Amino acid sequence: MIKAIIFDCFGVLVQREGHEFYKSAKDKATQHKITDLEREADLGGISEEEFNKKVAELTGSTPAEVAAETSKYRHNQELLDFAQTLRKNYKVSIITNVSKGTLKRFFTDDELNRLFDDVVISSEVGLVKPDPEIFSLAGRRLALRPEECIFIDDTAINCLAASQSGIKAIAYLGNSHTIKMINVLLAYEKDESSIRQNNS
């Protein structure tokens, strides 16, 4: 039986407004260096301030400009509200790849405690998606088996990794599609459970 719905944060529950200019560097080598810096920050190896400074040096911009770009996000209120309706019967949590302290720019501690049963932050646990272990950790922290969880992410490789870990994964393709797919999976699970009970 499904007992938890786990959401990606950025790109799903929190969405960008605009495009991060520094990811459009024409030089492939620079793009790779920025990607490496993102991973290092997500793992907790460098702070957000260090990330902004290093990216600024690579792109010829300023740390303030990089910081401004990484702040252009808004709450996906429709999906957040839907997640709260799920909490009547299911645990709801987050797995996010993000540098230390960054999440607090978008959610207060009170909001995180009020909205979610658990929050797995890559830089705090030293694991980043799509590492299968981060999905296993999220399940363990909820005291659940992988097959008891649904995971939603906007990146295909993360959905694949979650599926390989035994979690039922949904690719985020917009709010209406995501809400529909979650409801379909939950309804299917309930029907399967009823059939098993009737046959026992």
Short mmCIF file of N, CA, C and O in Angstrom, two decimals, residues 2 4-5 7 78-79 81-87 89-90 150 152 168 170 174-192:
data_model
loop_
_atom_site.label_atom_id
_atom_site.label_comp_id
_atom_site.label_asym_id
_atom_site.label_seq_id
_atom_site.Cartn_x
_atom_site.Cartn_y
_atom_site.Cartn_z
N ILE A 2 0.44 2.25 -0.75
CA ILE A 2 1.13 3.53 -0.75
C ILE A 2 0.86 4.23 0.58
O ILE A 2 -0.27 4.34 1.03
N ALA A 4 3.18 7.11 1.38
CA ALA A 4 3.86 8.41 1.33
C ALA A 4 4.00 8.90 -0.10
O ALA A 4 4.16 8.11 -1.03
N ILE A 5 3.93 10.22 -0.25
CA ILE A 5 4.19 10.87 -1.53
C ILE A 5 5.37 11.81 -1.29
O ILE A 5 5.33 12.67 -0.40
N PHE A 7 8.01 14.54 -2.92
CA PHE A 7 8.14 15.51 -4.00
C PHE A 7 9.57 16.02 -4.13
O PHE A 7 10.26 16.25 -3.13
N GLU A 78 -0.67 25.65 -6.09
CA GLU A 78 -1.68 24.64 -6.40
C GLU A 78 -1.22 23.25 -5.96
O GLU A 78 -1.98 22.49 -5.34
N LEU A 79 0.03 22.92 -6.27
CA LEU A 79 0.54 21.60 -5.91
C LEU A 79 0.81 21.50 -4.41
O LEU A 79 0.61 20.44 -3.81
N ASP A 81 -0.93 23.01 -2.14
CA ASP A 81 -2.26 22.83 -1.53
C ASP A 81 -2.74 21.40 -1.70
O ASP A 81 -3.31 20.80 -0.77
N PHE A 82 -2.51 20.82 -2.88
CA PHE A 82 -2.89 19.43 -3.12
C PHE A 82 -2.14 18.49 -2.19
O PHE A 82 -2.71 17.55 -1.63
N ALA A 83 -0.84 18.77 -1.99
CA ALA A 83 -0.03 17.94 -1.09
C ALA A 83 -0.61 17.94 0.31
O ALA A 83 -0.56 16.92 1.01
N GLN A 84 -1.16 19.07 0.73
CA GLN A 84 -1.73 19.15 2.07
C GLN A 84 -2.99 18.31 2.20
O GLN A 84 -3.28 17.76 3.26
N THR A 85 -3.76 18.19 1.10
CA THR A 85 -4.95 17.32 1.16
C THR A 85 -4.53 15.86 1.29
O THR A 85 -5.24 15.06 1.90
N LEU A 86 -3.37 15.52 0.75
CA LEU A 86 -2.87 14.15 0.86
C LEU A 86 -2.48 13.79 2.28
O LEU A 86 -2.55 12.62 2.68
N ARG A 87 -2.08 14.78 3.05
CA ARG A 87 -1.56 14.51 4.40
C ARG A 87 -2.62 13.98 5.35
O ARG A 87 -2.30 13.50 6.43
N ASN A 89 -4.20 11.34 4.82
CA ASN A 89 -4.07 9.87 4.78
C ASN A 89 -2.67 9.37 4.47
O ASN A 89 -2.41 8.17 4.59
N TYR A 90 -1.78 10.28 4.07
CA TYR A 90 -0.44 9.86 3.65
C TYR A 90 0.62 10.80 4.24
O TYR A 90 0.34 11.94 4.54
N ILE A 150 5.54 7.05 -3.43
CA ILE A 150 5.48 7.64 -4.76
C ILE A 150 6.45 8.81 -4.76
O ILE A 150 6.52 9.56 -3.80
N ILE A 152 7.82 12.22 -7.16
CA ILE A 152 7.56 13.10 -8.29
C ILE A 152 8.77 13.99 -8.52
O ILE A 152 9.24 14.65 -7.59
N LYS A 168 7.58 4.08 -6.79
CA LYS A 168 6.75 4.39 -7.96
C LYS A 168 7.00 5.86 -8.33
O LYS A 168 6.73 6.75 -7.53
N ILE A 170 6.75 9.36 -10.78
CA ILE A 170 5.93 10.12 -11.72
C ILE A 170 6.77 11.29 -12.22
O ILE A 170 7.31 12.06 -11.43
N GLY A 174 3.56 19.09 -15.31
CA GLY A 174 2.54 20.09 -15.03
C GLY A 174 1.66 19.63 -13.88
O GLY A 174 1.60 18.44 -13.55
N ASN A 175 0.95 20.57 -13.28
CA ASN A 175 0.15 20.26 -12.11
C ASN A 175 -1.00 19.29 -12.38
O ASN A 175 -1.20 18.32 -11.65
N SER A 176 -1.78 19.56 -13.43
CA SER A 176 -2.96 18.73 -13.67
C SER A 176 -2.56 17.28 -13.95
O SER A 176 -3.19 16.34 -13.43
N HIS A 177 -1.51 17.08 -14.75
CA HIS A 177 -1.04 15.73 -15.04
C HIS A 177 -0.54 15.04 -13.78
O HIS A 177 -0.86 13.87 -13.51
N THR A 178 0.23 15.76 -12.97
CA THR A 178 0.79 15.18 -11.75
C THR A 178 -0.30 14.80 -10.76
O THR A 178 -0.29 13.69 -10.20
N ILE A 179 -1.25 15.69 -10.55
CA ILE A 179 -2.35 15.41 -9.62
C ILE A 179 -3.16 14.20 -10.10
O ILE A 179 -3.52 13.32 -9.32
N LYS A 180 -3.42 14.17 -11.42
CA LYS A 180 -4.17 13.05 -11.99
C LYS A 180 -3.42 11.73 -11.78
O LYS A 180 -4.02 10.73 -11.36
N MET A 181 -2.11 11.72 -12.06
CA MET A 181 -1.33 10.49 -11.94
C MET A 181 -1.24 10.01 -10.50
O MET A 181 -1.30 8.81 -10.22
N ILE A 182 -1.08 10.94 -9.57
CA ILE A 182 -1.05 10.55 -8.15
C ILE A 182 -2.37 9.93 -7.76
O ILE A 182 -2.42 8.86 -7.13
N ASN A 183 -3.48 10.57 -8.14
CA ASN A 183 -4.80 10.05 -7.80
C ASN A 183 -5.06 8.69 -8.43
O ASN A 183 -5.66 7.80 -7.80
N VAL A 184 -4.58 8.51 -9.67
CA VAL A 184 -4.74 7.21 -10.34
C VAL A 184 -3.99 6.12 -9.60
O VAL A 184 -4.53 5.03 -9.35
N LEU A 185 -2.74 6.39 -9.23
CA LEU A 185 -1.95 5.39 -8.51
C LEU A 185 -2.57 5.06 -7.15
O LEU A 185 -2.63 3.90 -6.76
N LEU A 186 -3.04 6.07 -6.45
CA LEU A 186 -3.64 5.84 -5.13
C LEU A 186 -4.94 5.05 -5.25
O LEU A 186 -5.21 4.15 -4.45
N ALA A 187 -5.74 5.36 -6.27
CA ALA A 187 -7.00 4.64 -6.49
C ALA A 187 -6.72 3.19 -6.86
O ALA A 187 -7.40 2.27 -6.38
N TYR A 188 -5.72 2.98 -7.71
CA TYR A 188 -5.35 1.62 -8.12
C TYR A 188 -4.91 0.80 -6.91
O TYR A 188 -5.30 -0.36 -6.76
N GLU A 189 -4.11 1.42 -6.05
CA GLU A 189 -3.64 0.72 -4.84
C GLU A 189 -4.81 0.33 -3.95
O GLU A 189 -4.84 -0.78 -3.40
N LYS A 190 -5.78 1.22 -3.81
CA LYS A 190 -6.94 0.92 -2.97
C LYS A 190 -7.76 -0.23 -3.56
O LYS A 190 -8.22 -1.12 -2.84
N ASP A 191 -7.93 -0.22 -4.88
CA ASP A 191 -8.67 -1.30 -5.54
C ASP A 191 -7.96 -2.63 -5.37
O ASP A 191 -8.60 -3.65 -5.09
N GLU A 192 -6.66 -2.63 -5.53
CA GLU A 192 -5.86 -3.85 -5.38
C GLU A 192 -5.97 -4.39 -3.97
O GLU A 192 -6.10 -5.58 -3.74
#
